[in-house]
Amino acid sequence: MGSKSTSNQLLLRVSAVAVLCLIAFSAAGLASRWRAQQAATQQAIHLASEIFVYERTSSLMLYAHPDLFAHRRELDWPTYLANAKRRLGGLTAIDTIEGAVTGAGLLRNSNSATAAYTVFTRFASGPAELEIELIESQEGWLVTRFRILAQALNQ
């Protein structure tokens, strides 16, 4: 009977340690995901500010991932942004940002985390949405997609 009791106690201790490790591992994964979410959100807001507040359209090229050029050539971006800024007018407010990071976790590959955001803004011409997609790389969060949705650009 003593041997079975010792065996049960050992099994109980091993189980408790396993549960504690699982809890710690999950907490570390959540912390990693939170840090990735914060960094990507800051990058999206920073990019919107750089382009439309400080008029540094080159910032998009600075943070561009090669995927950004799949739908618009690299040399066409400055003209596109200048035309968009002219038609939108000055940026009056960045209202809110919505989106999320996917693929971020404790054991993630350094290139596997992505983020997709919509930045809700107001320009002199009216409201606009900036759709920004990012990918985490060794250089930081890089832009894979940048799209401006605004009535002023449809006219």
Backbone as ProteinMPNN parsed JSONL, in Angstrom:
{"seq_chain_A": "MGSKSTSNQLLLRVSAVAVLCLIAFSAAGLASRWRAQQAATQQAIHLASEIFVYERTSSLMLYAHPDLFAHRRELDWPTYLANAKRRLGGLTAIDTIEGAVTGAGLLRNSNSATAAYTVFTRFASGPAELEIELIESQEGWLVTRFRILAQALNQ", "coords_chain_A": {"N_chain_A": [[0.823, -1.185, 0.0], [2.006, 1.236, 0.702], [3.793, 1.68, -1.356], [2.11, 2.154, -3.521], [0.892, 4.496, -2.669], [3.095, 6.256, -2.573], [3.729, 6.245, -5.257], [1.398, 7.385, -6.312], [1.567, 9.912, -5.16], [3.88, 10.864, -6.385], [3.029, 10.869, -9.064], [1.001, 12.768, -8.849], [2.523, 15.037, -8.173], [4.157, 15.31, -10.468], [2.164, 15.782, -12.353], [1.172, 18.207, -11.379], [3.414, 19.875, -11.74], [3.574, 19.748, -14.519], [1.166, 21.015, -15.252], [1.633, 23.58, -14.188], [3.813, 24.337, -15.765], [2.572, 24.417, -18.262], [0.748, 26.515, -17.856], [2.559, 28.642, -17.419], [3.87, 28.639, -19.9], [1.737, 29.302, -21.609], [1.132, 31.874, -20.655], [3.501, 33.216, -21.305], [3.358, 33.064, -24.084], [1.066, 34.642, -24.547], [2.009, 37.118, -23.661], [4.03, 37.57, -25.521], [2.511, 37.747, -27.857], [1.005, 40.035, -27.234], [3.029, 41.986, -27.137], [3.841, 41.937, -29.835], [1.469, 42.776, -31.047], [1.271, 45.403, -30.031], [3.596, 46.6, -31.127], [3.13, 46.362, -33.919], [0.763, 47.833, -34.203], [1.637, 50.374, -33.444], [3.436, 50.806, -35.542], [1.707, 50.967, -37.767], [0.2, 53.295, -37.168], [2.292, 55.126, -37.006], [3.23, 55.082, -39.645], [0.982, 56.108, -41.068], [0.938, 58.694, -39.988], [3.491, 59.66, -40.732], [3.269, 59.755, -43.547], [0.939, 61.327, -44.078], [0.807, 63.462, -42.225], [3.4, 64.496, -41.718], [4.24, 64.541, -44.27], [6.036, 62.757, -45.464], [6.451, 60.85, -47.771], [8.317, 59.045, -48.508], [8.654, 57.392, -46.386], [6.998, 55.199, -46.642], [8.352, 53.703, -48.552], [10.642, 53.192, -47.135], [9.798, 51.355, -45.237], [8.896, 49.295, -46.781], [7.96, 46.079, -47.863], [8.881, 43.585, -50.252], [6.468, 42.5, -51.269], [4.708, 44.629, -51.344], [4.967, 45.805, -53.791], [3.657, 44.26, -55.611], [1.187, 44.987, -56.696], [1.447, 47.617, -57.409], [3.961, 49.359, -58.934], [7.22, 50.084, -57.581], [8.304, 52.608, -58.291], [6.002, 53.989, -58.895], [4.656, 54.59, -56.571], [5.343, 57.103, -55.148], [4.104, 59.085, -56.824], [1.439, 58.213, -56.786], [0.823, 58.536, -54.03], [1.225, 61.314, -53.735], [-0.769, 62.335, -55.441], [-3.034, 61.282, -54.151], [-2.875, 62.592, -51.653], [-3.203, 65.253, -52.493], [-5.852, 65.194, -53.464], [-7.261, 64.348, -51.219], [-6.765, 66.311, -49.341], [-5.689, 68.043, -46.354], [-4.767, 66.023, -43.518], [-6.942, 65.724, -40.872], [-7.594, 64.264, -38.622], [-6.737, 61.272, -36.889], [-8.805, 58.882, -36.191], [-9.371, 56.24, -35.115], [-8.063, 52.897, -34.769], [-8.275, 49.664, -36.078], [-7.722, 46.179, -35.934], [-5.52, 43.324, -36.094], [-2.88, 41.128, -35.003], [-1.618, 38.189, -36.434], [-0.377, 34.881, -36.056], [1.534, 35.362, -34.172], [3.343, 34.243, -31.484], [4.807, 32.32, -28.813], [6.524, 30.356, -29.894], [6.888, 31.12, -32.518], [7.96, 31.439, -35.92], [10.369, 33.802, -36.923], [9.6, 35.223, -39.15], [6.894, 34.842, -39.494], [4.737, 36.222, -38.356], [1.994, 38.301, -39.023], [0.123, 41.303, -39.687], [-2.945, 43.05, -39.908], [-4.51, 46.051, -40.482], [-6.999, 48.605, -40.183], [-7.02, 51.968, -40.471], [-8.869, 54.512, -39.318], [-9.57, 57.609, -40.546], [-9.764, 61.226, -40.866], [-9.925, 63.595, -43.385], [-9.501, 66.787, -45.038], [-11.264, 66.588, -47.158], [-13.072, 64.711, -46.287], [-14.027, 61.576, -44.627], [-11.731, 58.78, -44.474], [-10.36, 55.542, -45.03], [-7.486, 53.797, -44.17], [-5.977, 51.015, -45.264], [-3.746, 48.826, -44.004], [-1.332, 46.409, -44.265], [0.968, 44.319, -42.658], [4.127, 42.638, -42.198], [6.111, 40.795, -39.995], [9.57, 41.063, -39.732], [13.138, 40.565, -39.642], [14.013, 43.142, -39.806], [12.037, 44.573, -38.632], [8.583, 45.637, -38.56], [7.221, 45.374, -41.69], [5.664, 46.852, -44.567], [3.251, 45.25, -46.461], [0.996, 45.734, -47.847], [-0.834, 48.591, -48.814], [-3.498, 50.66, -48.789], [-5.805, 53.143, -49.753], [-8.963, 54.094, -48.929], [-11.417, 56.168, -49.916], [-14.018, 58.496, -50.518], [-13.339, 60.804, -51.9], [-11.292, 59.963, -53.542], [-12.56, 58.457, -55.375], [-13.843, 60.046, -57.131]], "CA_chain_A": [[0.0, 0.0, 0.0], [2.91, 2.373, 0.767], [4.371, 1.884, -2.685], [1.069, 2.744, -4.357], [0.71, 5.857, -2.17], [4.253, 7.016, -3.034], [3.57, 6.351, -6.71], [0.317, 8.357, -6.549], [2.078, 11.24, -4.806], [4.807, 11.242, -7.439], [2.21, 11.174, -10.227], [0.333, 14.026, -8.551], [3.537, 16.098, -8.264], [4.522, 15.456, -11.874], [1.012, 16.409, -12.998], [1.127, 19.601, -10.936], [4.504, 20.567, -12.421], [3.192, 19.851, -15.926], [0.12, 22.042, -15.342], [2.292, 24.867, -13.956], [4.598, 24.637, -16.969], [1.613, 24.765, -19.307], [0.259, 27.86, -17.534], [3.658, 29.58, -17.667], [4.082, 28.667, -21.345], [0.615, 30.056, -22.179], [1.304, 33.276, -20.271], [4.601, 33.752, -22.106], [2.832, 33.213, -25.441], [0.182, 35.803, -24.554], [2.855, 38.315, -23.535], [4.693, 37.736, -26.81], [1.468, 38.192, -28.781], [0.673, 41.407, -26.857], [4.144, 42.84, -27.597], [3.758, 42.002, -31.297], [0.294, 43.61, -31.344], [1.624, 46.793, -29.739], [4.595, 47.066, -32.101], [2.506, 46.482, -35.235], [-0.179, 48.95, -34.13], [2.445, 51.601, -33.464], [3.993, 50.965, -36.885], [0.631, 51.41, -38.66], [-0.088, 54.696, -36.862], [3.488, 55.876, -37.378], [3.244, 55.18, -41.102], [-0.063, 57.06, -41.464], [1.397, 60.032, -39.59], [4.63, 60.037, -41.564], [2.841, 60.043, -44.916], [-0.098, 62.353, -44.223], [1.019, 64.616, -41.349], [4.732, 65.052, -41.939], [4.445, 64.52, -45.723], [7.226, 61.961, -45.788], [5.987, 59.683, -48.534], [9.424, 58.086, -48.595], [8.546, 56.453, -45.263], [6.401, 53.958, -47.138], [9.419, 52.949, -49.213], [11.575, 52.78, -46.094], [9.237, 50.192, -44.547], [8.248, 48.439, -47.781], [8.305, 44.684, -48.115], [8.721, 43.365, -51.702], [5.072, 42.225, -51.622], [4.005, 45.894, -51.57], [5.088, 46.171, -55.193], [2.954, 43.284, -56.457], [0.055, 45.62, -57.38], [1.855, 48.945, -57.867], [5.419, 49.374, -59.02], [7.892, 50.922, -56.593], [8.455, 53.972, -58.798], [4.679, 54.619, -59.01], [4.13, 54.935, -55.25], [5.389, 58.541, -54.811], [3.081, 59.803, -57.595], [0.139, 57.805, -56.245], [0.616, 59.17, -52.722], [1.101, 62.767, -53.939], [-2.118, 62.565, -55.987], [-4.011, 60.991, -53.094], [-2.804, 63.679, -50.671], [-3.781, 66.447, -53.121], [-7.307, 65.02, -53.55], [-7.822, 64.201, -49.876], [-6.556, 67.502, -48.521], [-4.918, 67.792, -45.144], [-5.267, 65.083, -42.518], [-7.433, 66.458, -39.707], [-7.638, 63.404, -37.434], [-6.693, 59.804, -36.913], [-9.854, 58.591, -35.215], [-9.187, 54.965, -34.429], [-7.412, 51.845, -35.545], [-8.785, 48.321, -35.8], [-6.958, 45.132, -36.589], [-4.918, 42.322, -35.225], [-1.697, 40.38, -35.411], [-1.812, 36.741, -36.478], [0.854, 34.109, -36.132], [2.488, 35.744, -33.125], [3.301, 33.378, -30.323], [6.107, 32.061, -28.218], [7.376, 29.521, -30.741], [6.687, 31.484, -33.915], [9.078, 31.729, -36.811], [10.527, 35.251, -36.89], [8.977, 35.831, -40.322], [5.552, 34.332, -39.694], [3.693, 37.087, -37.821], [1.46, 39.32, -39.913], [-0.877, 42.173, -39.069], [-3.822, 43.762, -40.846], [-5.158, 47.153, -39.776], [-7.713, 49.684, -40.843], [-6.863, 53.211, -39.729], [-9.984, 55.397, -39.66], [-9.029, 58.962, -40.536], [-10.55, 62.306, -41.473], [-9.164, 64.552, -44.179], [-10.287, 67.968, -45.394], [-12.3, 66.156, -48.103], [-13.992, 63.776, -45.65], [-13.421, 60.404, -43.992], [-10.996, 57.818, -45.3], [-9.819, 54.377, -44.335], [-6.195, 53.335, -44.651], [-5.785, 49.591, -45.018], [-2.312, 48.581, -43.926], [-0.954, 45.052, -43.885], [2.379, 44.27, -42.273], [4.726, 41.349, -41.881], [7.259, 40.961, -39.102], [10.821, 40.55, -40.263], [14.281, 40.925, -38.801], [14.142, 44.598, -39.87], [10.868, 45.164, -37.968], [7.313, 45.432, -39.255], [7.291, 45.915, -43.039], [4.365, 47.012, -45.219], [3.009, 44.379, -47.607], [-0.158, 46.278, -48.57], [-1.253, 49.916, -48.355], [-4.621, 51.045, -49.641], [-6.577, 54.272, -49.244], [-10.374, 54.044, -49.345], [-12.043, 57.457, -49.637], [-14.911, 58.978, -51.566], [-12.608, 61.817, -52.68], [-10.439, 59.296, -54.532], [-13.424, 57.785, -56.352], [-14.471, 61.056, -58.006]], "C_chain_A": [[0.867, 1.249, 0.0], [3.49, 2.695, -0.589], [3.366, 2.556, -3.611], [0.84, 4.197, -3.948], [1.849, 6.751, -2.638], [4.162, 7.251, -4.536], [2.494, 7.379, -7.055], [0.782, 9.779, -6.235], [3.03, 11.748, -5.886], [4.044, 11.652, -8.707], [1.496, 12.515, -10.05], [1.303, 15.207, -8.673], [3.94, 16.359, -9.717], [3.395, 16.153, -12.636], [0.932, 17.883, -12.64], [2.21, 20.426, -11.629], [4.157, 20.762, -13.901], [2.141, 20.939, -16.126], [0.73, 23.427, -15.151], [3.125, 25.284, -15.163], [3.688, 25.077, -18.109], [1.059, 26.171, -19.096], [1.331, 28.901, -17.832], [3.904, 29.744, -19.169], [2.989, 29.49, -22.029], [0.746, 31.537, -21.868], [2.419, 33.932, -21.091], [4.153, 33.981, -23.548], [1.913, 34.414, -25.56], [0.977, 37.098, -24.469], [3.552, 38.604, -24.861], [3.71, 38.28, -27.851], [1.103, 39.649, -28.505], [1.765, 42.366, -27.338], [4.11, 43.01, -29.113], [2.601, 42.906, -31.716], [0.614, 45.088, -31.131], [2.585, 47.353, -30.785], [3.972, 47.278, -33.478], [1.52, 47.653, -35.269], [0.572, 50.272, -34.196], [3.017, 51.852, -34.853], [2.925, 51.486, -37.847], [0.306, 52.886, -38.426], [1.083, 55.59, -37.265], [3.522, 56.108, -38.898], [2.205, 56.179, -41.597], [0.357, 58.488, -41.143], [2.528, 60.523, -40.473], [4.178, 60.49, -42.953], [1.929, 61.264, -44.98], [0.049, 63.56, -43.298], [2.341, 65.284, -41.683], [5.131, 65.071, -43.41], [5.755, 63.854, -46.124], [6.786, 60.692, -46.504], [7.074, 58.632, -48.661], [9.392, 57.08, -47.446], [7.933, 55.132, -45.697], [7.465, 53.095, -47.792], [10.425, 52.425, -48.196], [11.113, 51.493, -45.407], [8.58, 49.202, -45.51], [8.837, 47.037, -47.814], [8.141, 44.479, -49.623], [7.28, 43.082, -52.135], [4.27, 43.498, -51.895], [3.971, 46.238, -53.058], [4.414, 45.189, -56.147], [1.839, 43.95, -57.268], [0.366, 47.025, -57.896], [3.372, 48.98, -57.834], [6.014, 50.367, -58.01], [7.978, 52.376, -57.045], [7.124, 54.71, -58.936], [4.123, 55.092, -57.664], [4.219, 56.428, -54.923], [4.324, 59.359, -55.544], [1.693, 59.487, -57.068], [-0.147, 58.52, -54.929], [0.455, 60.681, -52.856], [-0.283, 63.117, -54.479], [-3.188, 62.333, -54.926], [-4.035, 62.116, -52.067], [-3.429, 64.955, -51.227], [-5.308, 66.358, -53.133], [-7.964, 64.904, -52.18], [-7.765, 65.493, -49.066], [-5.783, 67.113, -47.274], [-5.589, 66.787, -44.212], [-5.692, 65.878, -41.29], [-7.47, 65.598, -38.453], [-7.389, 61.948, -37.8], [-7.636, 59.388, -35.798], [-9.596, 57.327, -34.413], [-8.482, 53.991, -35.357], [-7.999, 50.511, -35.108], [-7.916, 47.318, -36.538], [-6.329, 44.207, -35.581], [-3.672, 41.72, -35.865], [-2.071, 38.904, -35.428], [-0.455, 36.07, -36.573], [1.878, 34.467, -35.08], [2.288, 34.842, -31.918], [4.698, 33.085, -29.856], [7.042, 31.312, -29.164], [7.284, 29.888, -32.22], [8.019, 31.656, -34.647], [9.175, 33.248, -36.882], [9.874, 35.944, -38.086], [7.512, 35.446, -40.491], [4.45, 35.246, -39.191], [3.3, 38.128, -38.861], [0.431, 40.147, -39.155], [-1.682, 42.847, -40.171], [-4.595, 44.808, -40.043], [-5.956, 48.015, -40.724], [-7.584, 50.892, -39.934], [-7.969, 54.145, -40.221], [-9.528, 56.838, -39.456], [-10.055, 59.947, -41.081], [-9.586, 63.263, -42.155], [-10.065, 65.744, -44.458], [-11.452, 67.595, -46.311], [-13.32, 65.194, -47.491], [-13.265, 62.58, -45.06], [-12.694, 59.509, -44.999], [-10.536, 56.672, -44.412], [-8.496, 54.011, -44.996], [-6.082, 51.866, -44.282], [-4.295, 49.311, -45.099], [-2.085, 47.15, -43.473], [0.552, 45.015, -43.696], [2.825, 42.835, -42.089], [5.946, 41.619, -41.001], [8.479, 40.323, -39.74], [11.939, 40.932, -39.311], [14.497, 42.432, -38.782], [13.009, 45.309, -39.135], [9.61, 44.841, -38.76], [7.361, 46.145, -40.604], [5.91, 45.887, -43.691], [4.274, 46.098, -46.438], [1.853, 44.881, -48.452], [-0.519, 47.619, -47.954], [-2.32, 50.398, -49.313], [-5.389, 52.172, -48.962], [-7.991, 54.157, -49.816], [-11.022, 55.362, -48.932], [-12.909, 57.869, -50.824], [-14.194, 59.979, -52.47], [-11.728, 61.194, -53.757], [-11.253, 58.594, -55.615], [-14.024, 58.763, -57.355], [-13.582, 61.374, -59.181]], "O_chain_A": [[0.508, 2.237, -0.64], [3.66, 3.865, -0.933], [3.731, 3.43, -4.397], [0.615, 5.047, -4.811], [1.61, 7.884, -3.057], [4.483, 8.335, -5.022], [2.664, 8.161, -7.99], [0.441, 10.727, -6.942], [2.991, 12.922, -6.255], [4.374, 12.655, -9.341], [1.4, 13.301, -10.992], [0.945, 16.254, -9.214], [4.049, 17.512, -10.136], [3.653, 17.02, -13.471], [0.656, 18.718, -13.501], [1.953, 21.551, -12.057], [4.419, 21.824, -14.466], [2.229, 21.708, -17.084], [0.381, 24.357, -15.878], [3.136, 26.456, -15.538], [4.012, 26.015, -18.837], [0.917, 26.933, -20.053], [1.04, 29.934, -18.435], [4.121, 30.857, -19.649], [3.277, 30.284, -22.924], [0.494, 32.373, -22.736], [2.285, 35.078, -21.52], [4.527, 34.979, -24.164], [1.962, 35.135, -26.557], [0.644, 38.074, -25.141], [3.65, 39.76, -25.273], [4.05, 39.17, -28.629], [0.911, 40.422, -29.444], [1.466, 43.43, -27.88], [4.329, 44.111, -29.619], [2.741, 43.71, -32.638], [0.264, 45.927, -31.961], [2.394, 48.469, -31.27], [4.261, 48.277, -34.136], [1.455, 48.381, -36.26], [0.179, 51.182, -34.926], [3.075, 53.0, -35.295], [3.212, 52.362, -38.663], [0.153, 53.644, -39.384], [0.885, 56.68, -37.802], [3.813, 57.212, -39.358], [2.507, 57.01, -42.454], [0.148, 59.392, -41.952], [2.525, 61.672, -40.914], [4.66, 61.5, -43.467], [2.113, 62.136, -45.829], [-0.545, 64.602, -43.575], [2.396, 66.493, -41.905], [6.209, 65.548, -43.765], [6.476, 64.328, -47.002], [6.754, 59.608, -45.922], [6.784, 57.459, -48.896], [10.032, 56.031, -47.522], [8.298, 54.072, -45.188], [7.477, 51.879, -47.604], [10.992, 51.346, -48.371], [11.929, 50.647, -45.042], [7.789, 48.359, -45.086], [10.054, 46.85, -47.796], [7.311, 45.159, -50.226], [6.912, 43.398, -53.267], [3.262, 43.453, -52.6], [3.039, 46.894, -53.523], [4.589, 45.284, -57.362], [1.566, 43.539, -58.395], [-0.369, 47.56, -58.726], [3.988, 48.665, -56.816], [5.38, 51.357, -57.644], [7.745, 53.283, -56.246], [7.113, 55.932, -59.08], [3.208, 55.915, -57.632], [3.229, 56.985, -54.449], [3.705, 60.238, -54.944], [0.863, 60.383, -56.918], [-1.24, 59.051, -54.735], [-0.37, 61.272, -52.16], [-0.901, 64.082, -54.03], [-4.14, 63.106, -54.82], [-5.111, 62.549, -51.653], [-4.118, 65.669, -50.498], [-5.985, 67.344, -52.842], [-9.108, 65.323, -52.006], [-8.614, 65.737, -48.21], [-5.287, 65.993, -47.158], [-6.815, 66.714, -44.131], [-4.891, 66.625, -40.728], [-7.389, 66.121, -37.341], [-7.776, 61.471, -38.867], [-7.319, 59.519, -34.615], [-9.604, 57.346, -33.183], [-8.329, 54.231, -36.554], [-8.194, 50.263, -33.918], [-7.436, 47.587, -37.639], [-6.574, 44.297, -34.378], [-3.453, 41.794, -37.074], [-2.766, 38.426, -34.531], [0.496, 36.638, -37.11], [2.986, 33.93, -35.09], [1.177, 34.708, -31.405], [5.67, 33.557, -30.446], [8.234, 31.614, -29.221], [7.571, 29.058, -33.083], [9.048, 31.976, -34.051], [8.144, 33.921, -36.9], [9.62, 37.147, -38.028], [6.937, 35.706, -41.548], [3.298, 35.054, -39.578], [4.152, 38.752, -39.494], [-0.066, 39.733, -38.108], [-1.153, 43.17, -41.234], [-5.25, 44.486, -39.051], [-5.636, 48.138, -41.906], [-7.987, 50.852, -38.771], [-8.0, 54.521, -41.393], [-9.153, 57.239, -38.355], [-11.066, 59.565, -41.669], [-8.578, 63.679, -41.585], [-11.256, 65.714, -44.149], [-12.512, 68.217, -46.248], [-14.335, 64.896, -48.121], [-12.036, 62.563, -44.996], [-13.002, 59.489, -46.191], [-10.352, 56.827, -43.205], [-8.399, 53.926, -46.22], [-6.09, 51.519, -43.101], [-3.663, 49.533, -46.132], [-2.583, 46.731, -42.428], [1.309, 45.601, -44.471], [2.016, 41.936, -41.857], [6.708, 42.555, -41.242], [8.429, 39.192, -40.225], [11.695, 41.559, -38.28], [15.1, 42.954, -37.845], [13.025, 46.535, -39.028], [9.581, 43.885, -39.535], [7.521, 47.364, -40.664], [5.093, 45.012, -43.404], [5.113, 46.163, -47.337], [1.724, 44.518, -49.621], [-0.513, 47.775, -46.733], [-2.075, 50.529, -50.512], [-5.596, 52.155, -47.749], [-8.182, 54.127, -51.031], [-11.162, 55.644, -47.742], [-12.567, 57.619, -51.98], [-14.424, 59.993, -53.679], [-11.45, 61.829, -54.774], [-10.712, 58.186, -56.643], [-14.65, 58.343, -58.329], [-13.942, 62.198, -60.022]]}, "name": "protein", "num_of_chains": 1, "seq": "MGSKSTSNQLLLRVSAVAVLCLIAFSAAGLASRWRAQQAATQQAIHLASEIFVYERTSSLMLYAHPDLFAHRRELDWPTYLANAKRRLGGLTAIDTIEGAVTGAGLLRNSNSATAAYTVFTRFASGPAELEIELIESQEGWLVTRFRILAQALNQ"}
